[in-house]
PDB file of C-alpha atoms in Angstrom:
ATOM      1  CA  UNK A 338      -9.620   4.026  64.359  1.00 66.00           C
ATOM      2  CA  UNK A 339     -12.188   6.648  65.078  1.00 78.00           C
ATOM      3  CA  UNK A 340     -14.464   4.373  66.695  1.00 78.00           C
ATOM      4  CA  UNK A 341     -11.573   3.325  69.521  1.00 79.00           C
ATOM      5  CA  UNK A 342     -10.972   7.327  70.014  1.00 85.00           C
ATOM      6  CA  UNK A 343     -14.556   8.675  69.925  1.00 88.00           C
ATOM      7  CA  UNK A 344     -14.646   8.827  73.936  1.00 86.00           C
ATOM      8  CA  UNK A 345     -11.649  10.842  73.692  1.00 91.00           C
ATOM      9  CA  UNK A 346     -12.816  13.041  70.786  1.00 92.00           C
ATOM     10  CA  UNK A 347     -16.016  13.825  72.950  1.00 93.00           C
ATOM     11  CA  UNK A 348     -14.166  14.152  75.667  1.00 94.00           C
ATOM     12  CA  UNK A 349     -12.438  17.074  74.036  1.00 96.00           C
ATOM     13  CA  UNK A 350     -15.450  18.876  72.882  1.00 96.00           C
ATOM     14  CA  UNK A 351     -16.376  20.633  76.073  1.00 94.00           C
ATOM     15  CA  UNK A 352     -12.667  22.231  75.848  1.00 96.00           C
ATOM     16  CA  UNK A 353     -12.667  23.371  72.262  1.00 96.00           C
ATOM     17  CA  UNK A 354     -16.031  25.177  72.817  1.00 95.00           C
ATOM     18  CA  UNK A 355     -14.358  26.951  75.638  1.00 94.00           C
ATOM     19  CA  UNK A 356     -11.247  27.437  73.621  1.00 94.00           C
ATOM     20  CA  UNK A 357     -14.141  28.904  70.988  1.00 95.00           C
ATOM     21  CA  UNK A 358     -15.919  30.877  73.949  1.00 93.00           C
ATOM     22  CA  UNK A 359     -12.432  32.459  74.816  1.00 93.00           C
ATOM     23  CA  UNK A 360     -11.318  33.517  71.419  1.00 94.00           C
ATOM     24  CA  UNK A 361     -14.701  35.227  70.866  1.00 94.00           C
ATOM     25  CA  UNK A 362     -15.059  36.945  74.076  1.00 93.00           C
ATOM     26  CA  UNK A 363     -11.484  38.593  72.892  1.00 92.00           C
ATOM     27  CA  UNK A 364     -12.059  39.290  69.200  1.00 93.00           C
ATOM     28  CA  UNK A 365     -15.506  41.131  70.177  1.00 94.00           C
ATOM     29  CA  UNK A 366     -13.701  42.624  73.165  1.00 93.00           C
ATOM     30  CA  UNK A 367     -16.731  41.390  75.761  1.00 93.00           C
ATOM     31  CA  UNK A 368     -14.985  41.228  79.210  1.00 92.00           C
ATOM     32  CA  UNK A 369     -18.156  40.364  80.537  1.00 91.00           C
ATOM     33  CA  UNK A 370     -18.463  36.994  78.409  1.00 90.00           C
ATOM     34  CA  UNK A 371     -14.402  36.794  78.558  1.00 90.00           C
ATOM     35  CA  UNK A 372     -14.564  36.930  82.708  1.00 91.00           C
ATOM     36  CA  UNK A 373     -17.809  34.705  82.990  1.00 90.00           C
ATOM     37  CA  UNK A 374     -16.155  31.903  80.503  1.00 89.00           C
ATOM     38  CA  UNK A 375     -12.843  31.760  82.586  1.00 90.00           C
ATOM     39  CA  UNK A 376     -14.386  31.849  86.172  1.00 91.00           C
ATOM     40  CA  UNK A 377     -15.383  28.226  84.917  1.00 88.00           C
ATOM     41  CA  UNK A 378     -12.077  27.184  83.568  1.00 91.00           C
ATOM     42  CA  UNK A 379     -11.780  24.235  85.865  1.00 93.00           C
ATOM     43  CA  UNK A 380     -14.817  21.867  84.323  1.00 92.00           C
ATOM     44  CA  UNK A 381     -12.601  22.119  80.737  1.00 94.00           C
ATOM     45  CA  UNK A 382      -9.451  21.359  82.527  1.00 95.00           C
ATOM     46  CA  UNK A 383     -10.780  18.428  84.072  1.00 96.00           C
ATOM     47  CA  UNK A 384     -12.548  17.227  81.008  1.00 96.00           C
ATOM     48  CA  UNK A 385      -8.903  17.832  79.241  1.00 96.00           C
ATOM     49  CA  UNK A 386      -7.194  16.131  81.899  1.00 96.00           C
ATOM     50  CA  UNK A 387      -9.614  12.819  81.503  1.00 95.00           C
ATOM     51  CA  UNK A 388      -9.395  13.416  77.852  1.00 95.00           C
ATOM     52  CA  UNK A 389      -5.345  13.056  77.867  1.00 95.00           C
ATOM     53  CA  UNK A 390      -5.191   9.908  80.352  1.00 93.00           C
ATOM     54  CA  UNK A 391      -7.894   8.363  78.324  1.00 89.00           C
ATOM     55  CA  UNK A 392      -5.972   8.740  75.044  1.00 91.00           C
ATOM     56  CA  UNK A 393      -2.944   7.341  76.814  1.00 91.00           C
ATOM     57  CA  UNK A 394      -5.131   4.151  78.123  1.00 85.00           C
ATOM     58  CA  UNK A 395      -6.204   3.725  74.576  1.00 82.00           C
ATOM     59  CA  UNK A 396      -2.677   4.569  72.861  1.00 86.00           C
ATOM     60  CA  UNK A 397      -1.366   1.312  74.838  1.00 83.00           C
ATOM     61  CA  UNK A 398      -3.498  -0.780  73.800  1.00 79.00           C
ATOM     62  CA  UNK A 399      -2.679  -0.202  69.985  1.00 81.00           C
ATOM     63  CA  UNK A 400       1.070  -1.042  70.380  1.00 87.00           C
ATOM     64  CA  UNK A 401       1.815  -4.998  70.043  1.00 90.00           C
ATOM     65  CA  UNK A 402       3.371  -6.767  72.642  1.00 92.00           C
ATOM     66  CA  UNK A 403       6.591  -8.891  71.645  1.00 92.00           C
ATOM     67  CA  UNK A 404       7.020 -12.414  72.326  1.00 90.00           C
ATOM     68  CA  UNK A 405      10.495 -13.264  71.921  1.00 86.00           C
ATOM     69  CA  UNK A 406       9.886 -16.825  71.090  1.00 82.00           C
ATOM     70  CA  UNK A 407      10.853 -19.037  68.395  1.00 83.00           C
ATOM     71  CA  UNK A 408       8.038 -21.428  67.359  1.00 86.00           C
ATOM     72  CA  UNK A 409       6.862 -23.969  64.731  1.00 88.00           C
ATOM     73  CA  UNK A 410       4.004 -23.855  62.862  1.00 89.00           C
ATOM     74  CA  UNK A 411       2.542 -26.719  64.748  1.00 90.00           C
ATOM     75  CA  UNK A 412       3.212 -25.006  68.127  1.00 90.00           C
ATOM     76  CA  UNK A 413       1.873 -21.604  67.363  1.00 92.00           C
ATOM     77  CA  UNK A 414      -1.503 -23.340  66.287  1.00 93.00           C
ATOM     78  CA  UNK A 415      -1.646 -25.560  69.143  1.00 93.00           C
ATOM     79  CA  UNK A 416      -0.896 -22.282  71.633  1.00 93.00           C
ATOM     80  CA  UNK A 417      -3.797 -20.852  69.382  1.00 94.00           C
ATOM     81  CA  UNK A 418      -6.301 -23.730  70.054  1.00 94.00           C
ATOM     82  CA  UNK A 419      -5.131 -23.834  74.041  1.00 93.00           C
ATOM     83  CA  UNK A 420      -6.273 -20.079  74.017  1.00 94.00           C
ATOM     84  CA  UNK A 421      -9.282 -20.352  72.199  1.00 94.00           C
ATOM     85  CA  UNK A 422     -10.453 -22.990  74.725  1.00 93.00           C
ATOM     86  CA  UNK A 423      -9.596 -21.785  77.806  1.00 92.00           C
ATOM     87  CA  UNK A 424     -10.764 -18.002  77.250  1.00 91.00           C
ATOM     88  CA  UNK A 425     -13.592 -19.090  74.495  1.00 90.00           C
ATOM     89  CA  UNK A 426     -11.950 -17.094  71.324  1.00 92.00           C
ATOM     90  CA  UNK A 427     -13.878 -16.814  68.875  1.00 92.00           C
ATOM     91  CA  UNK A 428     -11.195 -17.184  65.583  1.00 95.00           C
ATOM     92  CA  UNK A 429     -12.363 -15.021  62.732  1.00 95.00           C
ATOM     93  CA  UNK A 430      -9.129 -15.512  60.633  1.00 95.00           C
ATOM     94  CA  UNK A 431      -6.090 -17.480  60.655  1.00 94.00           C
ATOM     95  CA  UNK A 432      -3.671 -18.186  58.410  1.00 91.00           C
ATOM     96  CA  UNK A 433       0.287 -19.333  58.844  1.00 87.00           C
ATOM     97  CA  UNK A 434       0.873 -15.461  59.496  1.00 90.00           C
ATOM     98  CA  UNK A 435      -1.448 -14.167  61.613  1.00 93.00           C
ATOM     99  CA  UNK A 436      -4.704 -15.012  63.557  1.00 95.00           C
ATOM    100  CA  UNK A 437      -7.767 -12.694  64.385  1.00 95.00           C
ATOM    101  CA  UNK A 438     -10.005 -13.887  66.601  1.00 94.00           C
ATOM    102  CA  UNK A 439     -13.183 -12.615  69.071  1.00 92.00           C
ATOM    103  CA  UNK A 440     -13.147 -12.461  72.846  1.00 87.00           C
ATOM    104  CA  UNK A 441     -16.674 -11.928  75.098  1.00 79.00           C
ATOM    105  CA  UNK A 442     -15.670 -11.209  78.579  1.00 65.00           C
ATOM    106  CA  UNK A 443     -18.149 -12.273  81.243  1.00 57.00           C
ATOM    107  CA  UNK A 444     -17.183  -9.036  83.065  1.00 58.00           C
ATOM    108  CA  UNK A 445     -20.378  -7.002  81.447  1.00 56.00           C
ATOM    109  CA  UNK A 446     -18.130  -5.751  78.902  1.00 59.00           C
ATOM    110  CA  UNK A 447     -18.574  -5.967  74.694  1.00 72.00           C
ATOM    111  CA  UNK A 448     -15.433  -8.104  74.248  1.00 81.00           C
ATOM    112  CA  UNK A 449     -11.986  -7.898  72.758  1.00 86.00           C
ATOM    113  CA  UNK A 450     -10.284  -8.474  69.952  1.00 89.00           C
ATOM    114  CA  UNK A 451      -6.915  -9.806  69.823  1.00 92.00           C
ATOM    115  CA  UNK A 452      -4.381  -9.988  66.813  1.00 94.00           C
ATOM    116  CA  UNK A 453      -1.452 -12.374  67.025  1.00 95.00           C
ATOM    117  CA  UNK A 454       1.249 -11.939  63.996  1.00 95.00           C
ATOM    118  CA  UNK A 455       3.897 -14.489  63.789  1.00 93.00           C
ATOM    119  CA  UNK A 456       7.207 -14.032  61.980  1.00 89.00           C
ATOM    120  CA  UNK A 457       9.706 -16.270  61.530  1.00 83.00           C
ATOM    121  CA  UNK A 458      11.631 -15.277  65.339  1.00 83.00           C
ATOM    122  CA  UNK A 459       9.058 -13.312  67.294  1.00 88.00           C
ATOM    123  CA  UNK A 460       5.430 -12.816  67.828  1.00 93.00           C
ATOM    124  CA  UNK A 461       3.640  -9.943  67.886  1.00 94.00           C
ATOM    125  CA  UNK A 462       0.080  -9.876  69.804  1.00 94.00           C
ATOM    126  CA  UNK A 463      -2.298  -6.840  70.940  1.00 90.00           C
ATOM    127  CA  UNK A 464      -5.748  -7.283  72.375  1.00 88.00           C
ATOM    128  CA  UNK A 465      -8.256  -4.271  72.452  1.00 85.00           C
ATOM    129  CA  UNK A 466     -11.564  -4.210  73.950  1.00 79.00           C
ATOM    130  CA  UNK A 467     -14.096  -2.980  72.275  1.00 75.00           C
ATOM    131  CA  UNK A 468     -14.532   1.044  72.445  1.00 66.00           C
ATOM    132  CA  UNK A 469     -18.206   0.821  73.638  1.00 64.00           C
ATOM    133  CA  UNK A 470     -17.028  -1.438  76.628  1.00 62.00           C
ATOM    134  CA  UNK A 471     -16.846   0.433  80.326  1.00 60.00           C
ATOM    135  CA  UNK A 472     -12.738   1.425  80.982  1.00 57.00           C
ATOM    136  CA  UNK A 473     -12.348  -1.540  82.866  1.00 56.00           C
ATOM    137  CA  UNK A 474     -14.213  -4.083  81.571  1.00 56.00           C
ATOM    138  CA  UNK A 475     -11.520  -5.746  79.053  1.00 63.00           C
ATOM    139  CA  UNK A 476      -9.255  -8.255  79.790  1.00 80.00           C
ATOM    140  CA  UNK A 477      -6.414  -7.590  77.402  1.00 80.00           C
ATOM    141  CA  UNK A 478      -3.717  -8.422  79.172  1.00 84.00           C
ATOM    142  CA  UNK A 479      -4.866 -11.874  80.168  1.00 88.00           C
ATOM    143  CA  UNK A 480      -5.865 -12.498  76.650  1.00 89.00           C
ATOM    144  CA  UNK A 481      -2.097 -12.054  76.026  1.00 90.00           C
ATOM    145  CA  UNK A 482      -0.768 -13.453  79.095  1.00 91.00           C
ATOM    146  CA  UNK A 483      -2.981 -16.711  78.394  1.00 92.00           C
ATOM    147  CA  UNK A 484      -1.473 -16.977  74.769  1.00 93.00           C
ATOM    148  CA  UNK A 485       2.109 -16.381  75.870  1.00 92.00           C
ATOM    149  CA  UNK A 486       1.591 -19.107  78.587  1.00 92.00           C
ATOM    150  CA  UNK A 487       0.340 -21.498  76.079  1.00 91.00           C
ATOM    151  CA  UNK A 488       2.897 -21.114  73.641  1.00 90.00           C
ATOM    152  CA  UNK A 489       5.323 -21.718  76.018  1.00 88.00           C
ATOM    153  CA  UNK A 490       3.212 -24.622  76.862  1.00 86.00           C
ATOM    154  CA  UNK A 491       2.879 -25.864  73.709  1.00 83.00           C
ATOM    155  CA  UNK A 492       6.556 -25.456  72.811  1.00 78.00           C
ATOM    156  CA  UNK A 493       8.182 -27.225  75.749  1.00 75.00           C
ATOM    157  CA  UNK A 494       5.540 -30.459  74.928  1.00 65.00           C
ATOM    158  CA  UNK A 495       6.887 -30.101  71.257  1.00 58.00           C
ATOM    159  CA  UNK A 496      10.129 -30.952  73.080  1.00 56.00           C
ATOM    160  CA  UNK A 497       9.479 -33.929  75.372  1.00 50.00           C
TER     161      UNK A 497
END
């Protein structure tokens, strides 16, 4: 959990040291530092700015998306297997309940990893790209949009 926010956690640094610059300027009642450290407010502003949009980017990614889908056992593993082929998943466990498998991008980032949990009337899936990858070097949401297509797939040939 640390590792996904680090960027943000650096990110805030260069604000709480100002913070810290501010509240010491005050307590030793140094206009001079107090007036120097807040003619630069804007670089700590932006930096908070990035810092608040960055934890919102990574936020979303946490939450799992809901597929609304009744499946059989036999469908959600075939979905699985469609997946895996098509965006080369590497699974590194699977059971009945859930899956956790490995995805390397060929956009120059470190990859994804994607969690499916399936209950008995939905399916729960999130895909997050690994915290050392560039912002937008994932591909999350066709990780899930791939699976959800595939169920689908696989459910309607279950049919036929």
């Amino acid at each position: 959990l640390i590792e996904h926010y680090f960027p943000v956690i650096i990110l805030l640094s260069i604000p709480m040291i100002y913070l810290f610059l501010i509240i010491k300027s005050k307590i030793d009642n140094n206009s001079i530092a107090y007036d120097k450290v807040m003619s630069d407010i804007n670089l700590p502003l932006i930096f908070l700015v990035v810092a608040i949009i960055l934890l919102v980017i990574k936020h979303r990614e946490f939450k799992f998306k809901t597929i609304d889908l009744k499946v059989s056992k036999n469908d959600f593993d075939k979905a699985v297997e469609l997946t895996q082929t098509e965006l080369n998943w590497i699974i590194l466990e699977k059971n009945p309940k859930y899956v956790i498998a490995f995805s390397k991008n060929n956009f120059g980032g470190l990859g994804e990893t994607i969690r499916i949990i399936k209950t008995h009337d939905l399916i729960l899936i999130n895909s997050i790209r690994n915290p050392y990858s560039g912002p937008f070097s994932g591909r999350n949401k066709e990780n899930r949009e791939s699976f959800k297509q595939n169920l689908t797939k696989a459910s309607v040939q279950q049919r036929v």
